[in-house]
Amino acid sequence: MAWLLVVVAGLLETGFAVCLKLSHGFTRLWPTVAFCVFALGSFGLLTLSLKKLDVGPAYAVWTGIGAAGTAIYGMIFLDDLVSVLKIVSISLVIIGVIGLQLSGSAH
């Protein structure tokens, strides 16, 4: 259950990062409101998960999902540059997070 909270928190992190861009420096109301909702939800779920999980692996999974998700979203929907190096780098982040999870350092 705690890992599910981390995954959802990571997806919400993707949402708050995208909304941060769409808010244009907090000058657009609805993306700013969405940023606040996603950020509070993300940090709240991460906080709850840390009651049961080690901080290192949980934080790595959270940031990995957020970073990879945001980069992928940006390439698909926000016309961010798509390159082989970017795709390989995102893959390495995901592989690193999986490796950390498989290392047995979590409860």
PDB file of C-alpha atoms in Angstrom, residues 4-79:
ATOM      1  CA  LEU A   4       1.108   2.586  -4.269  1.00  0.00           C
ATOM      2  CA  LEU A   5       1.038   5.928  -2.432  1.00  0.00           C
ATOM      3  CA  VAL A   6       4.539   6.699  -3.730  1.00  0.00           C
ATOM      4  CA  VAL A   7       3.529   5.890  -7.318  1.00  0.00           C
ATOM      5  CA  VAL A   8       0.430   8.086  -7.133  1.00  0.00           C
ATOM      6  CA  ALA A   9       2.496  10.829  -5.471  1.00  0.00           C
ATOM      7  CA  GLY A  10       4.982  10.596  -8.349  1.00  0.00           C
ATOM      8  CA  LEU A  11       2.205  10.941 -10.907  1.00  0.00           C
ATOM      9  CA  LEU A  12       0.895  13.969  -9.008  1.00  0.00           C
ATOM     10  CA  GLU A  13       4.430  15.366  -9.097  1.00  0.00           C
ATOM     11  CA  THR A  14       4.280  15.170 -12.882  1.00  0.00           C
ATOM     12  CA  GLY A  15       0.987  17.066 -12.703  1.00  0.00           C
ATOM     13  CA  PHE A  16       2.343  19.830 -10.510  1.00  0.00           C
ATOM     14  CA  ALA A  17       5.447  20.271 -12.654  1.00  0.00           C
ATOM     15  CA  VAL A  18       3.371  20.581 -15.821  1.00  0.00           C
ATOM     16  CA  CYS A  19       0.956  22.996 -14.126  1.00  0.00           C
ATOM     17  CA  LEU A  20       3.894  25.042 -12.901  1.00  0.00           C
ATOM     18  CA  LYS A  21       4.895  25.602 -16.534  1.00  0.00           C
ATOM     19  CA  LEU A  22       1.331  26.259 -17.630  1.00  0.00           C
ATOM     20  CA  SER A  23       0.839  28.816 -14.842  1.00  0.00           C
ATOM     21  CA  HIS A  24       3.383  31.150 -16.486  1.00  0.00           C
ATOM     22  CA  GLY A  25       4.900  32.252 -13.206  1.00  0.00           C
ATOM     23  CA  PHE A  26       1.630  31.929 -11.276  1.00  0.00           C
ATOM     24  CA  THR A  27      -0.072  34.479 -13.547  1.00  0.00           C
ATOM     25  CA  ARG A  28      -2.786  32.085 -14.797  1.00  0.00           C
ATOM     26  CA  LEU A  29      -5.411  31.176 -12.213  1.00  0.00           C
ATOM     27  CA  TRP A  30      -6.468  27.613 -13.055  1.00  0.00           C
ATOM     28  CA  PRO A  31      -3.025  26.156 -13.731  1.00  0.00           C
ATOM     29  CA  THR A  32      -1.885  27.808 -10.472  1.00  0.00           C
ATOM     30  CA  VAL A  33      -4.794  26.260  -8.563  1.00  0.00           C
ATOM     31  CA  ALA A  34      -4.090  22.872 -10.173  1.00  0.00           C
ATOM     32  CA  PHE A  35      -0.408  23.219  -9.239  1.00  0.00           C
ATOM     33  CA  CYS A  36      -1.367  23.766  -5.596  1.00  0.00           C
ATOM     34  CA  VAL A  37      -3.739  20.791  -5.553  1.00  0.00           C
ATOM     35  CA  PHE A  38      -1.244  18.458  -7.242  1.00  0.00           C
ATOM     36  CA  ALA A  39       1.657  19.635  -5.050  1.00  0.00           C
ATOM     37  CA  LEU A  40      -0.267  19.221  -1.803  1.00  0.00           C
ATOM     38  CA  GLY A  41      -1.518  15.821  -2.890  1.00  0.00           C
ATOM     39  CA  SER A  42       1.920  14.685  -3.984  1.00  0.00           C
ATOM     40  CA  PHE A  43       3.731  15.800  -0.848  1.00  0.00           C
ATOM     41  CA  GLY A  44       0.898  14.529   1.342  1.00  0.00           C
ATOM     42  CA  LEU A  45       0.958  11.027  -0.146  1.00  0.00           C
ATOM     43  CA  LEU A  46       4.756  10.908  -0.046  1.00  0.00           C
ATOM     44  CA  THR A  47       4.641  11.912   3.621  1.00  0.00           C
ATOM     45  CA  LEU A  48       2.152   9.140   4.412  1.00  0.00           C
ATOM     46  CA  SER A  49       4.236   6.552   2.573  1.00  0.00           C
ATOM     47  CA  LEU A  50       7.349   7.501   4.536  1.00  0.00           C
ATOM     48  CA  LYS A  51       5.707   6.194   7.714  1.00  0.00           C
ATOM     49  CA  LYS A  52       6.372   2.680   6.339  1.00  0.00           C
ATOM     50  CA  LEU A  53       9.200   3.059   3.801  1.00  0.00           C
ATOM     51  CA  ASP A  54      12.854   4.008   3.879  1.00  0.00           C
ATOM     52  CA  VAL A  55      13.305   7.580   2.711  1.00  0.00           C
ATOM     53  CA  GLY A  56      16.010   6.912   0.098  1.00  0.00           C
ATOM     54  CA  PRO A  57      14.197   4.416  -2.131  1.00  0.00           C
ATOM     55  CA  ALA A  58      10.811   6.101  -1.676  1.00  0.00           C
ATOM     56  CA  TYR A  59      12.180   9.526  -2.582  1.00  0.00           C
ATOM     57  CA  ALA A  60      14.056   8.095  -5.561  1.00  0.00           C
ATOM     58  CA  VAL A  61      10.923   6.440  -6.911  1.00  0.00           C
ATOM     59  CA  TRP A  62       8.887   9.613  -6.326  1.00  0.00           C
ATOM     60  CA  THR A  63      11.363  11.887  -8.078  1.00  0.00           C
ATOM     61  CA  GLY A  64      12.033   9.328 -10.815  1.00  0.00           C
ATOM     62  CA  ILE A  65       8.365   9.039 -11.699  1.00  0.00           C
ATOM     63  CA  GLY A  66       7.988  12.809 -11.537  1.00  0.00           C
ATOM     64  CA  ALA A  67      11.061  13.535 -13.655  1.00  0.00           C
ATOM     65  CA  ALA A  68      10.418  10.861 -16.264  1.00  0.00           C
ATOM     66  CA  GLY A  69       6.692  11.613 -16.406  1.00  0.00           C
ATOM     67  CA  THR A  70       7.259  15.331 -16.789  1.00  0.00           C
ATOM     68  CA  ALA A  71       9.846  14.868 -19.526  1.00  0.00           C
ATOM     69  CA  ILE A  72       7.629  12.430 -21.425  1.00  0.00           C
ATOM     70  CA  TYR A  73       4.575  14.681 -21.058  1.00  0.00           C
ATOM     71  CA  GLY A  74       6.583  17.659 -22.279  1.00  0.00           C
ATOM     72  CA  MET A  75       7.781  15.812 -25.358  1.00  0.00           C
ATOM     73  CA  ILE A  76       4.306  14.540 -26.231  1.00  0.00           C
ATOM     74  CA  PHE A  77       2.108  17.527 -25.377  1.00  0.00           C
ATOM     75  CA  LEU A  78       4.268  20.633 -24.921  1.00  0.00           C
ATOM     76  CA  ASP A  79       6.531  20.429 -27.986  1.00  0.00           C
TER      77      ASP A  79
END
